[in-house]
PDB file of C-alpha atoms in Angstrom:
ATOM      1  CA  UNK A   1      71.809  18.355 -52.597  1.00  0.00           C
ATOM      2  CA  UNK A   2      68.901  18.142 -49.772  1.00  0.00           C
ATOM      3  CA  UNK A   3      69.260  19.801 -46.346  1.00  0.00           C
ATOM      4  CA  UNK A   4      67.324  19.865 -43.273  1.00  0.00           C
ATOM      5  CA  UNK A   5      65.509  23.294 -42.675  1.00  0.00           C
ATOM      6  CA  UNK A   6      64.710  21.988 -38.765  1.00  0.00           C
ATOM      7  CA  UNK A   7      65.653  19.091 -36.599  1.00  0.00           C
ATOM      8  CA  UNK A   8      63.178  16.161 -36.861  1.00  0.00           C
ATOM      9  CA  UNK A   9      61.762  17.908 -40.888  1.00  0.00           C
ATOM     10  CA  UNK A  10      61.790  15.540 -43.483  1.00  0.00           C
ATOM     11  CA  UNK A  11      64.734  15.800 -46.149  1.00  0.00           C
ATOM     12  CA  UNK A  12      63.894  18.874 -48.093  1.00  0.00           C
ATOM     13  CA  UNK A  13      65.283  19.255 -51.369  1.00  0.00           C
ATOM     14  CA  UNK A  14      65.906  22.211 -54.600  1.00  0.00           C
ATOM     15  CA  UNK A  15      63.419  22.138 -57.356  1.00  0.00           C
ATOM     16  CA  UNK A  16      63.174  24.344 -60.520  1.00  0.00           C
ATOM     17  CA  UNK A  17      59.552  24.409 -62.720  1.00  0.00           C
ATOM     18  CA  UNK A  18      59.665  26.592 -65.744  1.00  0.00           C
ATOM     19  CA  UNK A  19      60.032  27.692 -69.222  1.00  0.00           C
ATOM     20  CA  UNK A  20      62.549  29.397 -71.130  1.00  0.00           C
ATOM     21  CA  UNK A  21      63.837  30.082 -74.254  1.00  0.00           C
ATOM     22  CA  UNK A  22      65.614  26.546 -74.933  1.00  0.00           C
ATOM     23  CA  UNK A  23      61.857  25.087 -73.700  1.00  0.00           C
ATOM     24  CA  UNK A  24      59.048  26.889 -75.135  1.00  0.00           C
ATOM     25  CA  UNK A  25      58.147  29.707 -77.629  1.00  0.00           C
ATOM     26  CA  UNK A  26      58.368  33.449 -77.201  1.00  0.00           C
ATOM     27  CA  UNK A  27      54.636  33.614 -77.262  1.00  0.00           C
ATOM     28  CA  UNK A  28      54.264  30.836 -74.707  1.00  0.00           C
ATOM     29  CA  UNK A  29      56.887  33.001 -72.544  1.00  0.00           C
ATOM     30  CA  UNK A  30      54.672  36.258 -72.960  1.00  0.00           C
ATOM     31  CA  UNK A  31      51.759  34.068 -71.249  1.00  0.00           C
ATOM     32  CA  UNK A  32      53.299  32.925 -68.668  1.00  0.00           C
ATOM     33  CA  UNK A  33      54.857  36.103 -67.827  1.00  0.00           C
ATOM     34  CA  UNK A  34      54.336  37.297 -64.222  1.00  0.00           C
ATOM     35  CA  UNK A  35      54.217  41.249 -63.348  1.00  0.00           C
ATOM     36  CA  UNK A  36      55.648  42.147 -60.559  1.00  0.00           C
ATOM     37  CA  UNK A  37      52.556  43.218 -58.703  1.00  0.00           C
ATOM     38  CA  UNK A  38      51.534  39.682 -59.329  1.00  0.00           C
ATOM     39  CA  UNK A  39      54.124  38.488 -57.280  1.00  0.00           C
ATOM     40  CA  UNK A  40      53.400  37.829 -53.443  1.00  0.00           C
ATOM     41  CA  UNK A  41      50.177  36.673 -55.043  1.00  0.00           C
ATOM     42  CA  UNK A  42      52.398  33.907 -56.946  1.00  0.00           C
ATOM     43  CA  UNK A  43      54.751  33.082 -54.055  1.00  0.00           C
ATOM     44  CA  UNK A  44      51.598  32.915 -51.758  1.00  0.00           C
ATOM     45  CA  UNK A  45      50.091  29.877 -54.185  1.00  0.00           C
ATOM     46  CA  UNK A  46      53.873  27.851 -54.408  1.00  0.00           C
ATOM     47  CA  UNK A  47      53.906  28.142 -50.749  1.00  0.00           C
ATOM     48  CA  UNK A  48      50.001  26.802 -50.552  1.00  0.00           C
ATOM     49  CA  UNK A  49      51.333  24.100 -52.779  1.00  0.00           C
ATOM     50  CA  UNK A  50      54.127  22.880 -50.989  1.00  0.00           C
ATOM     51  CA  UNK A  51      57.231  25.162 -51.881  1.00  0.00           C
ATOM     52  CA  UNK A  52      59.174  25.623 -48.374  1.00  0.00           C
ATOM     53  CA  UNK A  53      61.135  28.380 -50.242  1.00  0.00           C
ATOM     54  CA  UNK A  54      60.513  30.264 -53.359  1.00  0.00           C
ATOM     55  CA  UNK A  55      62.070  33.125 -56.066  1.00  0.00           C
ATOM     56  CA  UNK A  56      59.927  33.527 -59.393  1.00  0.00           C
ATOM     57  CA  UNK A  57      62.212  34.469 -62.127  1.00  0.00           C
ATOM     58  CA  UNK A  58      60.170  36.216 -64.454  1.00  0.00           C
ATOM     59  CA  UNK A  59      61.897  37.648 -67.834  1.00  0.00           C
ATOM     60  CA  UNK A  60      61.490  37.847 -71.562  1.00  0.00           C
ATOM     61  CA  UNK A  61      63.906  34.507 -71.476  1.00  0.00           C
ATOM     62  CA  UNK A  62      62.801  32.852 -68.782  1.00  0.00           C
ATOM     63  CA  UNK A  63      59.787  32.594 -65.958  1.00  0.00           C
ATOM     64  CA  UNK A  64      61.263  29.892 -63.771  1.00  0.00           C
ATOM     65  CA  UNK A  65      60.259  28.816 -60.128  1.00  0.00           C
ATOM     66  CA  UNK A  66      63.446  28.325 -57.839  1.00  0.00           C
ATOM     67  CA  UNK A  67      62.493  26.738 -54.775  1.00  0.00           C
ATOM     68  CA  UNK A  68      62.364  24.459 -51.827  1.00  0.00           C
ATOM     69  CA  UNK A  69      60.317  22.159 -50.563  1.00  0.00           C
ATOM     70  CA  UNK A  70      60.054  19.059 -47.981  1.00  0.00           C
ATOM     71  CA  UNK A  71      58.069  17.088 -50.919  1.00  0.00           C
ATOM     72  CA  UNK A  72      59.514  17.836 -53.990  1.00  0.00           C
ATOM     73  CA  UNK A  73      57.049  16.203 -56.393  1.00  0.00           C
ATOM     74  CA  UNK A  74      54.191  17.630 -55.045  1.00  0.00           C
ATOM     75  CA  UNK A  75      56.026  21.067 -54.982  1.00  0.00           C
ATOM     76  CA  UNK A  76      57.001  20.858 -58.595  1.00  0.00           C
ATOM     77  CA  UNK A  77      53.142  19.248 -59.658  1.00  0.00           C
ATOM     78  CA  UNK A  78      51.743  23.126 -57.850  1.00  0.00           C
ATOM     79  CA  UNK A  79      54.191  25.133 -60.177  1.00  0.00           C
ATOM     80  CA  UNK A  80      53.764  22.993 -63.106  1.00  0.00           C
ATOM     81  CA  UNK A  81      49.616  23.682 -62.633  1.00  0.00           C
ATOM     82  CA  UNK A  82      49.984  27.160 -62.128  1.00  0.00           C
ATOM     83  CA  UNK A  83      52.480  27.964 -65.388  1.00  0.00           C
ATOM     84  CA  UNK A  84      49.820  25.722 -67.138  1.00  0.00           C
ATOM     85  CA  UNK A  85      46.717  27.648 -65.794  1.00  0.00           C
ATOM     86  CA  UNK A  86      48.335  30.901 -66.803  1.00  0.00           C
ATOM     87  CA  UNK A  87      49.516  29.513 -70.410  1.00  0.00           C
ATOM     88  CA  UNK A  88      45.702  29.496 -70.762  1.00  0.00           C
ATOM     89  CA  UNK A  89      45.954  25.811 -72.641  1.00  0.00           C
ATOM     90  CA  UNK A  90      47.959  22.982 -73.029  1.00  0.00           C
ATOM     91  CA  UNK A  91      51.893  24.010 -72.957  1.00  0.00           C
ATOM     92  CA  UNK A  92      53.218  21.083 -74.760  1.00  0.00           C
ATOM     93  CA  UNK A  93      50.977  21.572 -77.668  1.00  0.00           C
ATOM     94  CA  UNK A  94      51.146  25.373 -77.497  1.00  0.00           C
ATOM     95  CA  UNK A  95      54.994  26.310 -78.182  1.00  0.00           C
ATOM     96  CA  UNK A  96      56.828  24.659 -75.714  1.00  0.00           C
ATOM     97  CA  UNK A  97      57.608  22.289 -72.718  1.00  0.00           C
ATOM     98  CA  UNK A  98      57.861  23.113 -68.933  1.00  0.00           C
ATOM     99  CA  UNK A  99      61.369  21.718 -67.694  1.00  0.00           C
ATOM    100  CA  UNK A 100      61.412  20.615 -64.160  1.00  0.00           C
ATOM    101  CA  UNK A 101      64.772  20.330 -62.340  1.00  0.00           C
ATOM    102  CA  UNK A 102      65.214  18.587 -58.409  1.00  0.00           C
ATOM    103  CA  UNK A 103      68.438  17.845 -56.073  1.00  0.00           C
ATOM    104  CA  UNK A 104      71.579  18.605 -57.856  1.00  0.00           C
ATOM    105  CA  UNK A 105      70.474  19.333 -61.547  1.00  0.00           C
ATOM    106  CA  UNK A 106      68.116  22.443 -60.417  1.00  0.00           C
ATOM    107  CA  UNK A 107      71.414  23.591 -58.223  1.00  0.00           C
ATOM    108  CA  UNK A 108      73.688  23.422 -61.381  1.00  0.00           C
ATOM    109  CA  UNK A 109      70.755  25.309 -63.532  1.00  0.00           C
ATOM    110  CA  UNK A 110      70.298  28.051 -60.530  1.00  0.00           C
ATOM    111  CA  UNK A 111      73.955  28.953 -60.719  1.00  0.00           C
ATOM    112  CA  UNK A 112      74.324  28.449 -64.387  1.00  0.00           C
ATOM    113  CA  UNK A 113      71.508  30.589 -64.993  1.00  0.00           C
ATOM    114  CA  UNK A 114      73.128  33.374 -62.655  1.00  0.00           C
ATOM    115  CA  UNK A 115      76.469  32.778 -64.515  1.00  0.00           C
ATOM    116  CA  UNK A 116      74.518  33.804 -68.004  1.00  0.00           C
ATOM    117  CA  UNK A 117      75.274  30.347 -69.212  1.00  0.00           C
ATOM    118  CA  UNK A 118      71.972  29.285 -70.076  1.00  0.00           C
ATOM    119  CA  UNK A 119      71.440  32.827 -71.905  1.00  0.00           C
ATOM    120  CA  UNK A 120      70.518  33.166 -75.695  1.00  0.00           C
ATOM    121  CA  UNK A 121      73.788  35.202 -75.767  1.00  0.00           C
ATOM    122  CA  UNK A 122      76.241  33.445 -73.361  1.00  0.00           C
ATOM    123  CA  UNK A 123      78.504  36.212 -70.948  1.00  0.00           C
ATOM    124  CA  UNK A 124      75.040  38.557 -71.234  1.00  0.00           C
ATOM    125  CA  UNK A 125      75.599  40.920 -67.883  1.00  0.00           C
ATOM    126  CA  UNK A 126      71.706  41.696 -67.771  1.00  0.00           C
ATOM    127  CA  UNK A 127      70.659  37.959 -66.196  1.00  0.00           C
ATOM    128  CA  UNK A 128      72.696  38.222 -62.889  1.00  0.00           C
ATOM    129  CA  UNK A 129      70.577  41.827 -62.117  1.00  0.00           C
ATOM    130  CA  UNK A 130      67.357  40.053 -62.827  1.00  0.00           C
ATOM    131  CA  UNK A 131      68.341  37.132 -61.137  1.00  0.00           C
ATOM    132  CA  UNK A 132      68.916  39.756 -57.908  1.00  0.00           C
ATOM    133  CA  UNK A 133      65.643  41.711 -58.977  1.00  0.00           C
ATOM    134  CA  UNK A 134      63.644  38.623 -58.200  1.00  0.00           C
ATOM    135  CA  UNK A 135      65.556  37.269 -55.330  1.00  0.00           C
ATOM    136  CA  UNK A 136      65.018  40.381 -53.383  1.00  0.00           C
ATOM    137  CA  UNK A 137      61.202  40.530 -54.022  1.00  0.00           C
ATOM    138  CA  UNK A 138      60.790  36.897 -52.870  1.00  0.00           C
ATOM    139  CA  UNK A 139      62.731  38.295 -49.679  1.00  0.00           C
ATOM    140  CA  UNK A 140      60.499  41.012 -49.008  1.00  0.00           C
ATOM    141  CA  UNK A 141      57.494  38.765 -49.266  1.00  0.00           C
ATOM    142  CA  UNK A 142      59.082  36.130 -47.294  1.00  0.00           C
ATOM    143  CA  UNK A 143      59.345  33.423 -49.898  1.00  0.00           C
ATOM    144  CA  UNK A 144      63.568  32.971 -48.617  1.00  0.00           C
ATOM    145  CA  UNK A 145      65.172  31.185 -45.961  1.00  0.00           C
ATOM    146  CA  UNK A 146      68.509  29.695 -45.427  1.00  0.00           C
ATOM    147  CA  UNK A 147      68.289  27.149 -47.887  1.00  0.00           C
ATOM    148  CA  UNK A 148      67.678  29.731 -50.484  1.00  0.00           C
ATOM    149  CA  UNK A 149      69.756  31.890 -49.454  1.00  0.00           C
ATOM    150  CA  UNK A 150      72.672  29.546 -49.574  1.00  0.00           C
ATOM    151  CA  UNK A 151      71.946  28.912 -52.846  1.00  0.00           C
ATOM    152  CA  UNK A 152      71.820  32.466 -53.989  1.00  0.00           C
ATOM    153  CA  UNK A 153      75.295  33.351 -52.550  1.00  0.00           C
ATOM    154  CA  UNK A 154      77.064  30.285 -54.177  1.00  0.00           C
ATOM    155  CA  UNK A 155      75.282  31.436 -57.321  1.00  0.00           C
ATOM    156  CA  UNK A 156      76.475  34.809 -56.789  1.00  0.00           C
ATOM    157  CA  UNK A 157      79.788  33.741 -56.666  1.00  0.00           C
ATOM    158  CA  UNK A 158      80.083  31.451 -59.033  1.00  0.00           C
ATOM    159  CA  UNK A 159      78.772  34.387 -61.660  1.00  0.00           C
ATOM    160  CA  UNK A 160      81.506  36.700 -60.353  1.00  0.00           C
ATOM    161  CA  UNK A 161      84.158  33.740 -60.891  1.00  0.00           C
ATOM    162  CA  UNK A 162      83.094  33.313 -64.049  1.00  0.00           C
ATOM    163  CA  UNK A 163      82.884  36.824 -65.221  1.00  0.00           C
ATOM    164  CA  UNK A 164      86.334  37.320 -63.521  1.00  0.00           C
ATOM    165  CA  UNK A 165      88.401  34.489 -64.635  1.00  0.00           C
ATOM    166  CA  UNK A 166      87.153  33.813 -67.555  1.00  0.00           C
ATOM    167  CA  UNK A 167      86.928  35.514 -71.318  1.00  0.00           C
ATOM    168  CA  UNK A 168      83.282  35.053 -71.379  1.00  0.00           C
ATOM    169  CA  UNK A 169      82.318  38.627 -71.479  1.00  0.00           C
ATOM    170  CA  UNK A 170      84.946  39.897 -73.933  1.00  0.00           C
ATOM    171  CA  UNK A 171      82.339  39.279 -77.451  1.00  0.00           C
ATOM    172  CA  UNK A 172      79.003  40.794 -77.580  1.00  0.00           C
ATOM    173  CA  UNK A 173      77.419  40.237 -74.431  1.00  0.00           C
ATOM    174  CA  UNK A 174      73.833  40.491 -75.246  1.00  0.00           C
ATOM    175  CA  UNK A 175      71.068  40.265 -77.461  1.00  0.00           C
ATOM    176  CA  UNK A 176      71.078  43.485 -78.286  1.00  0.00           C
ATOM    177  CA  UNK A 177      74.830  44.183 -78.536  1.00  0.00           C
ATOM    178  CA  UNK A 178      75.008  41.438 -80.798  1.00  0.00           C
ATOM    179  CA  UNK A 179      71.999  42.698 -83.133  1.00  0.00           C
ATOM    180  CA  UNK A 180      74.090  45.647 -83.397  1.00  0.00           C
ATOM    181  CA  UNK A 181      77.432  44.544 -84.331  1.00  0.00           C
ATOM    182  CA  UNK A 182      75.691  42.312 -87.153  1.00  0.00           C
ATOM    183  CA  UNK A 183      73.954  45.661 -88.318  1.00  0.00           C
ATOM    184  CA  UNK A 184      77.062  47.255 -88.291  1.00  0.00           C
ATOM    185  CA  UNK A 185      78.617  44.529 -90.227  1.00  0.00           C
ATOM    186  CA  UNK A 186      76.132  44.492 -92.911  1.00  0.00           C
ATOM    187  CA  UNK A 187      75.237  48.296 -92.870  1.00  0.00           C
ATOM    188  CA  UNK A 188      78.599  50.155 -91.866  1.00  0.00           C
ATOM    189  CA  UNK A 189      77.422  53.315 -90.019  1.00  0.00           C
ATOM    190  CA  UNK A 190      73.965  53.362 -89.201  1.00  0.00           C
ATOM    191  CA  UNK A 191      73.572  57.096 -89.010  1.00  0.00           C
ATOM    192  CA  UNK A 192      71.383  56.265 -92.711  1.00  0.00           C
ATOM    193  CA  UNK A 193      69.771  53.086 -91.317  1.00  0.00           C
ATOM    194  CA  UNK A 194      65.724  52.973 -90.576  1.00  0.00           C
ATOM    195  CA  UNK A 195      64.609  50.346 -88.077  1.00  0.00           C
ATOM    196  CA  UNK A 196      61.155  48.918 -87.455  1.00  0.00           C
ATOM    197  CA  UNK A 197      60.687  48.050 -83.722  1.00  0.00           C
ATOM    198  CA  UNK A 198      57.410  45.340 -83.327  1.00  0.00           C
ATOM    199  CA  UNK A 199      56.040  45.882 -80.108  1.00  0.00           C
ATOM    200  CA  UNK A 200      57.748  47.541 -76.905  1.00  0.00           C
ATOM    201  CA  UNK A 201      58.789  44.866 -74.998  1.00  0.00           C
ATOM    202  CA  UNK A 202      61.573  44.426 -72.978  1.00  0.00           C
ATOM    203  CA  UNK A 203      63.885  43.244 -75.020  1.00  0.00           C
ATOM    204  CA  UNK A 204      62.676  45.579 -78.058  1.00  0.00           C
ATOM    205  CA  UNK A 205      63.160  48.723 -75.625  1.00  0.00           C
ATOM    206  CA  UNK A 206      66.689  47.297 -74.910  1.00  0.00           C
ATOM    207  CA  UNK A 207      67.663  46.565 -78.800  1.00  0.00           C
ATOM    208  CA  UNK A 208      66.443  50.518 -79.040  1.00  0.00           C
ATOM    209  CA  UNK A 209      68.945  52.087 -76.650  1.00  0.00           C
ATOM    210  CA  UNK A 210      71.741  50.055 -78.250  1.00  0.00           C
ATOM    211  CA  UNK A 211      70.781  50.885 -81.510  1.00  0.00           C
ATOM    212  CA  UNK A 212      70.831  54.558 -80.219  1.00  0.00           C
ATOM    213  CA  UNK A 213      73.867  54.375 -78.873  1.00  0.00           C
ATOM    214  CA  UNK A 214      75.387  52.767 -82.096  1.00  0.00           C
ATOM    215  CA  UNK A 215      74.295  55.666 -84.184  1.00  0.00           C
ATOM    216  CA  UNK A 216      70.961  54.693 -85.459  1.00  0.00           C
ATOM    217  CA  UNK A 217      68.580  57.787 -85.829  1.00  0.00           C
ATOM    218  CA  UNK A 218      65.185  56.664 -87.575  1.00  0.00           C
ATOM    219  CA  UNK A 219      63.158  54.145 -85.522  1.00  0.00           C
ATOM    220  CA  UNK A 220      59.354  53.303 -85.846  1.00  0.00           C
ATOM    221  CA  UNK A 221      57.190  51.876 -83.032  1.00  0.00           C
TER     222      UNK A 221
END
């Protein structure tokens, strides 16, 4: 699906570089992991490299380049380098693969992705507000343009189609909700249940406010 940022450009096409949880290894993940200070910094290097465009998507599932650019393979060679430099090693040898995505198969992963459909827990709502976390701070640092941004709004409404007319979100719709429904299930109430929670990460600090709300009382950090 290429487009033509300005008369006379060369073709200029969608590309997505990254790792997530069908890829690569929860520990390979927490490497690669970009704060959000880190950012600009980030979008300022994919630009450098070739990206015309650029949103870093940067979760505990996922930290995925969604871009743009006039020369695609060079493009995707910059983001594969810098996911690599920040793994600290080899990736393929260190929990995981980085995918890379051009033309129409990184469109269909951008909007799937949106849609929660490439989510550990299919229907999850908490992917289409990261999704929108990250767009927005690759439009304040000027990463966007129209090609992006065309993207973004078909993605947007694609996820509200599917959320809409669809029965996607009537089961658990998260991790977390899940977790607790199969506590429940095995536990009953779990007003008498003691959890252990290994490290405060984002998810963990999720599963504990879902836990909370389902009744459990004793939790240790």
């Amino acid at each position: 699906m290429g487009h033509r940022p300005e008369r006379g450009a060369a073709p200029a096409d969608y590309v997505v570089v990254g790792a997530n949880h069908r890829s690569s290894s929860v520990s390979l993940r927490d490497r690669l992991f970009v704060d959000d200070a880190d950012v600009p910094e980030v979008l300022a290097t994919l630009a450098d490299g070739g990206f015309d465009e650029a949103i870093l998507v940067s979760t505990c599932d996922r930290v995925e380049v969604h871009g743009v650019a006039g020369d695609p393979a060079r493009a995707a060679s910059t983001a594969r380098d810098l996911l690599r430099a920040r793994a600290g090693g080899d990736v393929e040898t260190g929990g995981g693969t980085i995918v890379e995505l051009q033309g129409d198969a990184a469109v269909r992963h951008v909007i799937a992705v949106a849609a929660s459909l490439e989510s550990v827990v299919v229907g999850e709502a908490e992917v289409l507000g990261q999704i929108k976390t990250a767009h927005a701070r690759a439009k304040e640092a000027g990463g966007t343009g129209p090609a992006l941004e065309s993207l973004m709004q078909r993605a947007y409404a694609a996820a509200k189609d599917v959320r809409t007319n669809t029965a996607i979100a009537e089961g658990p719709v998260s991790m977390a909700t899940a977790a607790v429904k199969a506590a429940a299930g095995l536990f009953g109430t779990l007003e008498n249940v003691s959890a252990l929670l290994i490290g405060p990460s984002e998810m963990g600090l999720l599963m504990v406010d879902h836990f909370q709300n389902g009744g459990l009382r004793r939790i240790t950090v």
